[in-house]
Each structure stands twice: as structure tokens, then as C-alpha cells.
Amino acid sequence: MKKKTKYTSALFFCIMLFTFEIQAEPDTNPEPNNERKKFHIYITPVYLSRYTEYPFRTRPEKKTLTALYGLTNHLYMGISYSRGENPEERGMLAYTEPRNSSGTQEYKKSREGEYFVFRTQYFFGGNVYGSFNLGLEKGYRIEEKNFLQFQGNNLQLIPYSKSTIYSDRHFASAGIGYRKEIFEYFILGTEFEYGVMNSGNTNQHYTFDPGYFNGLPTRYVTDQLILRDRNKPSSEYMFISFYAGIAI
């Protein structure tokens, strides 16, 4: 009986030792479900944003494409690019002098809201990640010129033009997000960002003939005293994005 008990104890000890050695070995073959694909490419069709300064030159967020590469299974780096709003050129009705006259002006705007963002994302566990982002938004220009005044059958070109130049801007944000690969090749995700955006500079240039206006044009005085775009301080902003794309 004692001999049988001795053999049983020895067998139990060997099983326990073998089990302990297996558990102590590192997991060199993680489950396939935890292995992310190297390339994540997605677009952002839906977003919400809010700025602390108002009015403030906000950043158009539509048409944003993001491409990321996984340096490791946890660390992804890449860029986002937005084309912004297309250049615009049109004729529009304009206030002219004297008040009983009507007129038009030529309006031109270069591409607005084009920007690049360098993104770094780190997955803490599962599908949750933290991010740090640095961006640059390109400036743009608005021109208002070729004022045409109509009085009866007379057509007159008013010697007045205005150019508004918006400088490049920098911004940075940190965030937390959730991204999941579904159906093997598709991804869905959302991210909350909190950051600071530089206001940039706004410069206005005028060209006019003081002799024609018998002094300063009324619209010039109005811009300087009332409607002129003032350079505001930097603004904090919150940005929530919802995106979808592919994993390769």
C-alpha cells in the first residue's frame, strides 16, 4: 500500500512539474485573431468638431484619407491627407456706389482646407489605441476684383480690388480610439482627439484710386473698422471621427 502510494505521489509530482514548465514557456505563437494586418487604409465620412475660440477659422474635415503601416503588432504610423474644398471662381452681385446703382465683382478662392497629418497610434490591448498627431494646413487666398458698376445704359469699371491671404497653420492633438478588423479585410473605427490649432495670420491688401472715390472707399473703411478679420489666439479643439476602410 505504501509502495503504491509512493508511486502515485511520484507520478503526481511529475505531472505537476511538466505542467508548470509548459505554463512558464513564453507564448511564441499568439492567436491569429490578435495579429493585425500591416496596412490600414480608411476614409472619414462622418465627424464632429468643436473649437474653444469663436469665430475661428475652422479646419474642413471632409475628404480625409488615412494610410497607416504597422511597424509592430501594436505600433502604427502613417499620414492623413485632405484635399479640402475645391478652388472657386465666379461672378457675384456686389454693393456699389452710389446706392442707386448695381454691380458685380469677380470672386476667386484658391483651394481651402488642404492639410497633412502625421499620425502615431499604439494599441494598448485588444482594439483600443492611443494616438499622437502633428499636422499642417496649407494657407489659401481670396481675391475680389473687377468691380463693374451699372447705371442705366452705362457700364463702368471701379478701380478697387481686395486680396485676403490666410497663412499656413500648425496643429497637434492626442487621442484615444477603437479600431477593429472585420470580415478579414475591412476595418471600422472611431477616435476622439483633443488638441491645439494655431490661428495663423490673415493679411489683407487693397488697391484703389483715392481720386475716383474722393478719399477712402466706403467698403475699405468698413473692413478696417467693422468687418476686418482679426488674428485670433490659438484654439483648443475636440474632434470625434467615425471611419471605415480596408486592412491588407
mmCIF file of C-alpha atoms in Angstrom:
data_model
loop_
_atom_site.group_PDB
_atom_site.id
_atom_site.type_symbol
_atom_site.label_atom_id
_atom_site.label_comp_id
_atom_site.label_asym_id
_atom_site.label_seq_id
_atom_site.Cartn_x
_atom_site.Cartn_y
_atom_site.Cartn_z
ATOM 1 C CA MET A 1 0.000 0.000 0.000
ATOM 2 C CA LYS A 2 2.808 2.364 0.939
ATOM 3 C CA LYS A 3 4.627 1.423 -2.286
ATOM 4 C CA LYS A 4 1.531 2.154 -4.362
ATOM 5 C CA THR A 5 1.092 5.490 -2.598
ATOM 6 C CA LYS A 6 4.753 6.315 -3.233
ATOM 7 C CA TYR A 7 4.400 5.663 -6.992
ATOM 8 C CA THR A 8 1.194 7.683 -7.124
ATOM 9 C CA SER A 9 2.872 10.622 -5.384
ATOM 10 C CA ALA A 10 5.852 10.488 -7.732
ATOM 11 C CA LEU A 11 3.556 10.390 -10.805
ATOM 12 C CA PHE A 12 1.541 13.342 -9.476
ATOM 13 C CA PHE A 13 4.750 15.303 -8.881
ATOM 14 C CA CYS A 14 5.971 14.645 -12.451
ATOM 15 C CA ILE A 15 2.645 15.765 -13.940
ATOM 16 C CA MET A 16 2.714 18.963 -11.884
ATOM 17 C CA LEU A 17 6.321 19.691 -12.890
ATOM 18 C CA PHE A 18 5.593 19.085 -16.576
ATOM 19 C CA THR A 19 2.530 21.328 -16.437
ATOM 20 C CA PHE A 20 4.486 24.088 -14.681
ATOM 21 C CA GLU A 21 7.211 24.000 -17.341
ATOM 22 C CA ILE A 22 4.641 24.346 -20.122
ATOM 23 C CA GLN A 23 2.980 27.306 -18.426
ATOM 24 C CA ALA A 24 6.326 29.002 -17.841
ATOM 25 C CA GLU A 25 7.266 28.942 -21.526
ATOM 26 C CA PRO A 26 6.695 32.209 -23.425
ATOM 27 C CA ASP A 27 3.827 32.341 -25.890
ATOM 28 C CA THR A 28 5.748 32.375 -29.154
ATOM 29 C CA ASN A 29 2.667 31.648 -31.271
ATOM 30 C CA PRO A 30 -0.035 34.188 -30.479
ATOM 31 C CA GLU A 31 -3.513 33.506 -31.668
ATOM 32 C CA PRO A 32 -4.147 34.610 -35.274
ATOM 33 C CA ASN A 33 -7.061 36.781 -34.133
ATOM 34 C CA ASN A 34 -4.620 39.019 -32.222
ATOM 35 C CA GLU A 35 -2.392 39.537 -35.245
ATOM 36 C CA ARG A 36 -3.259 42.725 -37.135
ATOM 37 C CA LYS A 37 -2.613 43.314 -40.819
ATOM 38 C CA LYS A 38 0.247 45.622 -41.731
ATOM 39 C CA PHE A 39 -1.625 48.224 -43.807
ATOM 40 C CA HIS A 40 -4.720 50.078 -42.605
ATOM 41 C CA ILE A 41 -6.301 52.481 -45.116
ATOM 42 C CA TYR A 42 -9.520 54.326 -44.307
ATOM 43 C CA ILE A 43 -11.654 57.388 -45.016
ATOM 44 C CA THR A 44 -13.575 59.600 -42.581
ATOM 45 C CA PRO A 45 -17.108 60.266 -43.868
ATOM 46 C CA VAL A 46 -18.591 61.341 -40.513
ATOM 47 C CA TYR A 47 -17.121 63.647 -37.855
ATOM 48 C CA LEU A 48 -17.965 66.100 -35.078
ATOM 49 C CA SER A 49 -15.757 69.046 -34.106
ATOM 50 C CA ARG A 50 -15.762 71.926 -31.649
ATOM 51 C CA TYR A 51 -13.400 74.876 -31.082
ATOM 52 C CA THR A 52 -12.974 76.999 -27.952
ATOM 53 C CA GLU A 53 -12.371 80.243 -29.886
ATOM 54 C CA TYR A 54 -15.247 81.731 -31.858
ATOM 55 C CA PRO A 55 -15.360 82.925 -34.551
ATOM 56 C CA PHE A 56 -12.355 80.907 -35.628
ATOM 57 C CA ARG A 57 -11.007 79.661 -38.950
ATOM 58 C CA THR A 58 -12.047 76.035 -38.577
ATOM 59 C CA ARG A 59 -10.458 73.166 -40.480
ATOM 60 C CA PRO A 60 -12.658 71.465 -43.118
ATOM 61 C CA GLU A 61 -12.554 67.736 -42.345
ATOM 62 C CA LYS A 62 -14.300 66.165 -45.314
ATOM 63 C CA LYS A 63 -12.487 64.078 -47.937
ATOM 64 C CA THR A 64 -9.867 62.803 -45.478
ATOM 65 C CA LEU A 65 -7.816 59.714 -46.393
ATOM 66 C CA THR A 66 -5.553 57.935 -43.871
ATOM 67 C CA ALA A 67 -2.880 55.312 -44.587
ATOM 68 C CA LEU A 68 -1.044 53.541 -41.728
ATOM 69 C CA TYR A 69 1.700 50.931 -41.596
ATOM 70 C CA GLY A 70 2.210 48.577 -38.654
ATOM 71 C CA LEU A 71 5.823 48.671 -37.525
ATOM 72 C CA THR A 72 4.813 46.100 -34.913
ATOM 73 C CA ASN A 73 1.543 44.477 -33.998
ATOM 74 C CA HIS A 74 0.918 47.384 -31.600
ATOM 75 C CA LEU A 75 2.594 50.422 -33.199
ATOM 76 C CA TYR A 76 1.206 52.019 -36.376
ATOM 77 C CA MET A 77 2.483 55.144 -38.127
ATOM 78 C CA GLY A 78 1.283 56.972 -41.224
ATOM 79 C CA ILE A 79 -0.339 60.077 -42.668
ATOM 80 C CA SER A 80 -3.751 61.604 -43.260
ATOM 81 C CA TYR A 81 -4.426 63.850 -46.232
ATOM 82 C CA SER A 82 -7.402 66.062 -47.021
ATOM 83 C CA ARG A 83 -7.845 67.876 -50.335
ATOM 84 C CA GLY A 84 -10.128 70.381 -48.655
ATOM 85 C CA GLU A 85 -12.533 72.443 -50.715
ATOM 86 C CA ASN A 86 -12.016 72.909 -54.438
ATOM 87 C CA PRO A 87 -10.855 76.261 -55.848
ATOM 88 C CA GLU A 88 -13.722 78.575 -56.689
ATOM 89 C CA GLU A 89 -14.153 81.252 -59.340
ATOM 90 C CA ARG A 90 -17.409 83.081 -60.025
ATOM 91 C CA GLY A 91 -19.103 86.385 -60.537
ATOM 92 C CA MET A 92 -21.295 87.752 -57.775
ATOM 93 C CA LEU A 93 -23.500 90.724 -57.009
ATOM 94 C CA ALA A 94 -21.750 93.484 -55.109
ATOM 95 C CA TYR A 95 -22.653 96.672 -53.290
ATOM 96 C CA THR A 96 -21.572 99.658 -55.370
ATOM 97 C CA GLU A 97 -21.594 103.428 -55.050
ATOM 98 C CA PRO A 98 -23.766 105.416 -55.378
ATOM 99 C CA ARG A 99 -26.519 103.432 -53.688
ATOM 100 C CA ASN A 100 -28.935 103.633 -56.619
ATOM 101 C CA SER A 101 -26.522 101.666 -58.817
ATOM 102 C CA SER A 102 -25.891 97.925 -59.082
ATOM 103 C CA GLY A 103 -22.789 95.945 -59.922
ATOM 104 C CA THR A 104 -20.864 92.701 -59.981
ATOM 105 C CA GLN A 105 -17.410 91.605 -58.927
ATOM 106 C CA GLU A 106 -15.087 88.738 -59.763
ATOM 107 C CA TYR A 107 -14.543 86.351 -56.857
ATOM 108 C CA LYS A 108 -11.668 83.848 -56.745
ATOM 109 C CA LYS A 109 -10.645 81.485 -53.969
ATOM 110 C CA SER A 110 -7.756 79.027 -54.075
ATOM 111 C CA ARG A 111 -8.027 75.558 -52.532
ATOM 112 C CA GLU A 112 -9.082 75.859 -48.869
ATOM 113 C CA GLY A 113 -8.517 73.350 -46.075
ATOM 114 C CA GLU A 114 -5.815 71.173 -47.668
ATOM 115 C CA TYR A 115 -3.804 69.561 -44.869
ATOM 116 C CA PHE A 116 -1.463 66.743 -43.876
ATOM 117 C CA VAL A 117 -1.329 64.906 -40.532
ATOM 118 C CA PHE A 118 1.499 62.646 -39.327
ATOM 119 C CA ARG A 119 -0.118 60.001 -37.098
ATOM 120 C CA THR A 120 1.269 57.630 -34.479
ATOM 121 C CA GLN A 121 -1.053 55.034 -32.943
ATOM 122 C CA TYR A 122 -0.281 52.452 -30.261
ATOM 123 C CA PHE A 123 -2.656 49.609 -29.381
ATOM 124 C CA PHE A 124 -2.657 49.093 -25.620
ATOM 125 C CA GLY A 125 -4.705 45.912 -25.718
ATOM 126 C CA GLY A 126 -7.356 44.452 -27.917
ATOM 127 C CA ASN A 127 -8.653 47.075 -30.340
ATOM 128 C CA VAL A 128 -8.140 50.178 -28.175
ATOM 129 C CA TYR A 129 -5.310 52.551 -29.107
ATOM 130 C CA GLY A 130 -3.830 55.882 -28.122
ATOM 131 C CA SER A 131 -2.635 58.397 -30.693
ATOM 132 C CA PHE A 132 -0.424 61.436 -31.138
ATOM 133 C CA ASN A 133 -0.836 63.603 -34.233
ATOM 134 C CA LEU A 134 1.033 66.538 -35.817
ATOM 135 C CA GLY A 135 -0.474 68.445 -38.732
ATOM 136 C CA LEU A 136 -0.018 71.282 -41.205
ATOM 137 C CA GLU A 137 -2.827 73.058 -43.033
ATOM 138 C CA LYS A 138 -1.885 74.968 -46.168
ATOM 139 C CA GLY A 139 -2.972 78.579 -46.487
ATOM 140 C CA TYR A 140 -5.213 79.946 -49.210
ATOM 141 C CA ARG A 141 -6.124 83.218 -50.933
ATOM 142 C CA ILE A 142 -9.355 85.071 -51.737
ATOM 143 C CA GLU A 143 -9.454 87.779 -54.399
ATOM 144 C CA GLU A 144 -12.279 90.240 -55.058
ATOM 145 C CA LYS A 145 -11.684 92.454 -58.083
ATOM 146 C CA ASN A 146 -13.040 93.831 -61.357
ATOM 147 C CA PHE A 147 -15.980 95.668 -59.846
ATOM 148 C CA LEU A 148 -18.386 96.613 -62.629
ATOM 149 C CA GLN A 149 -20.982 99.294 -61.926
ATOM 150 C CA PHE A 150 -24.203 99.601 -63.908
ATOM 151 C CA GLN A 151 -26.146 102.869 -64.134
ATOM 152 C CA GLY A 152 -28.771 102.828 -66.817
ATOM 153 C CA ASN A 153 -27.024 102.021 -70.064
ATOM 154 C CA ASN A 154 -23.601 102.930 -68.695
ATOM 155 C CA LEU A 155 -21.009 100.339 -67.620
ATOM 156 C CA GLN A 156 -18.037 101.445 -65.521
ATOM 157 C CA LEU A 157 -15.085 99.552 -64.055
ATOM 158 C CA ILE A 158 -14.488 100.604 -60.442
ATOM 159 C CA PRO A 159 -10.744 100.887 -59.597
ATOM 160 C CA TYR A 160 -10.884 98.762 -56.446
ATOM 161 C CA SER A 161 -9.645 95.260 -55.555
ATOM 162 C CA LYS A 162 -9.068 93.314 -52.363
ATOM 163 C CA SER A 163 -6.937 90.242 -51.623
ATOM 164 C CA THR A 164 -7.144 88.255 -48.376
ATOM 165 C CA ILE A 165 -4.270 85.875 -47.679
ATOM 166 C CA TYR A 166 -4.541 83.170 -44.993
ATOM 167 C CA SER A 167 -1.227 81.709 -43.848
ATOM 168 C CA ASP A 168 -0.286 78.081 -43.176
ATOM 169 C CA ARG A 169 -1.278 76.717 -39.767
ATOM 170 C CA HIS A 170 0.102 74.030 -37.446
ATOM 171 C CA PHE A 171 -1.856 71.827 -35.070
ATOM 172 C CA ALA A 172 -1.254 68.913 -32.713
ATOM 173 C CA SER A 173 -3.535 66.520 -30.874
ATOM 174 C CA ALA A 174 -3.609 63.438 -28.676
ATOM 175 C CA GLY A 175 -6.438 60.955 -28.712
ATOM 176 C CA ILE A 176 -7.885 57.583 -27.937
ATOM 177 C CA GLY A 177 -9.633 55.338 -30.415
ATOM 178 C CA TYR A 178 -11.071 51.946 -31.228
ATOM 179 C CA ARG A 179 -10.427 50.101 -34.491
ATOM 180 C CA LYS A 180 -11.427 46.548 -35.355
ATOM 181 C CA GLU A 181 -10.763 44.342 -38.345
ATOM 182 C CA ILE A 182 -13.952 42.630 -39.510
ATOM 183 C CA PHE A 183 -14.557 40.075 -42.239
ATOM 184 C CA GLU A 184 -10.758 39.753 -42.520
ATOM 185 C CA TYR A 185 -10.183 42.702 -44.898
ATOM 186 C CA PHE A 186 -12.395 45.514 -43.565
ATOM 187 C CA ILE A 187 -11.948 47.900 -40.644
ATOM 188 C CA LEU A 188 -14.316 50.109 -38.683
ATOM 189 C CA GLY A 189 -13.234 52.612 -36.076
ATOM 190 C CA THR A 190 -13.767 55.796 -34.137
ATOM 191 C CA GLU A 191 -11.362 58.216 -32.482
ATOM 192 C CA PHE A 192 -11.610 61.110 -30.048
ATOM 193 C CA GLU A 193 -8.915 63.803 -30.328
ATOM 194 C CA TYR A 194 -8.142 66.815 -28.164
ATOM 195 C CA GLY A 195 -5.639 69.310 -29.486
ATOM 196 C CA VAL A 196 -4.458 72.845 -30.149
ATOM 197 C CA MET A 197 -4.633 74.635 -33.500
ATOM 198 C CA ASN A 198 -2.685 77.751 -34.417
ATOM 199 C CA SER A 199 -4.818 80.620 -35.734
ATOM 200 C CA GLY A 200 -2.302 81.619 -38.398
ATOM 201 C CA ASN A 201 -2.105 85.117 -39.858
ATOM 202 C CA THR A 202 -4.602 86.958 -42.031
ATOM 203 C CA ASN A 203 -3.300 89.683 -44.333
ATOM 204 C CA GLN A 204 -5.451 91.951 -46.483
ATOM 205 C CA HIS A 205 -4.205 94.002 -49.432
ATOM 206 C CA TYR A 206 -6.204 96.745 -51.173
ATOM 207 C CA THR A 207 -5.743 98.504 -54.478
ATOM 208 C CA PHE A 208 -7.870 101.566 -55.318
ATOM 209 C CA ASP A 209 -7.767 105.087 -56.754
ATOM 210 C CA PRO A 210 -8.434 107.692 -53.997
ATOM 211 C CA GLY A 211 -9.241 110.283 -56.655
ATOM 212 C CA TYR A 212 -12.088 108.187 -58.001
ATOM 213 C CA PHE A 213 -13.627 107.740 -54.550
ATOM 214 C CA ASN A 214 -12.775 111.292 -53.392
ATOM 215 C CA GLY A 215 -10.940 109.764 -50.430
ATOM 216 C CA LEU A 216 -11.204 106.266 -48.939
ATOM 217 C CA PRO A 217 -13.775 103.816 -50.365
ATOM 218 C CA THR A 218 -16.675 103.065 -48.035
ATOM 219 C CA ARG A 219 -16.037 99.311 -48.211
ATOM 220 C CA TYR A 220 -12.400 99.842 -47.206
ATOM 221 C CA VAL A 221 -13.399 101.875 -44.128
ATOM 222 C CA THR A 222 -15.996 99.224 -43.229
ATOM 223 C CA ASP A 223 -13.388 96.433 -43.434
ATOM 224 C CA GLN A 224 -10.951 98.304 -41.213
ATOM 225 C CA LEU A 225 -13.434 99.312 -38.536
ATOM 226 C CA ILE A 226 -16.026 96.515 -38.512
ATOM 227 C CA LEU A 227 -15.588 93.534 -40.801
ATOM 228 C CA ARG A 228 -11.828 93.041 -40.852
ATOM 229 C CA ASP A 229 -10.622 89.530 -39.980
ATOM 230 C CA ARG A 230 -8.697 89.847 -36.744
ATOM 231 C CA ASN A 231 -5.906 87.412 -35.928
ATOM 232 C CA LYS A 232 -7.171 85.360 -33.002
ATOM 233 C CA PRO A 233 -5.187 83.330 -30.474
ATOM 234 C CA SER A 234 -4.713 79.602 -30.893
ATOM 235 C CA SER A 235 -7.777 77.494 -30.268
ATOM 236 C CA GLU A 236 -8.216 74.223 -28.440
ATOM 237 C CA TYR A 237 -10.424 71.792 -30.287
ATOM 238 C CA MET A 238 -12.185 68.473 -29.856
ATOM 239 C CA PHE A 239 -12.653 66.152 -32.803
ATOM 240 C CA ILE A 240 -14.605 62.897 -32.991
ATOM 241 C CA SER A 241 -14.264 60.856 -36.178
ATOM 242 C CA PHE A 242 -16.005 57.743 -37.447
ATOM 243 C CA TYR A 243 -14.199 55.912 -40.234
ATOM 244 C CA ALA A 244 -14.166 52.793 -42.383
ATOM 245 C CA GLY A 245 -11.647 51.200 -44.712
ATOM 246 C CA ILE A 246 -9.602 48.149 -45.614
ATOM 247 C CA ALA A 247 -6.824 46.122 -43.968
ATOM 248 C CA ILE A 248 -4.174 44.499 -46.149
#
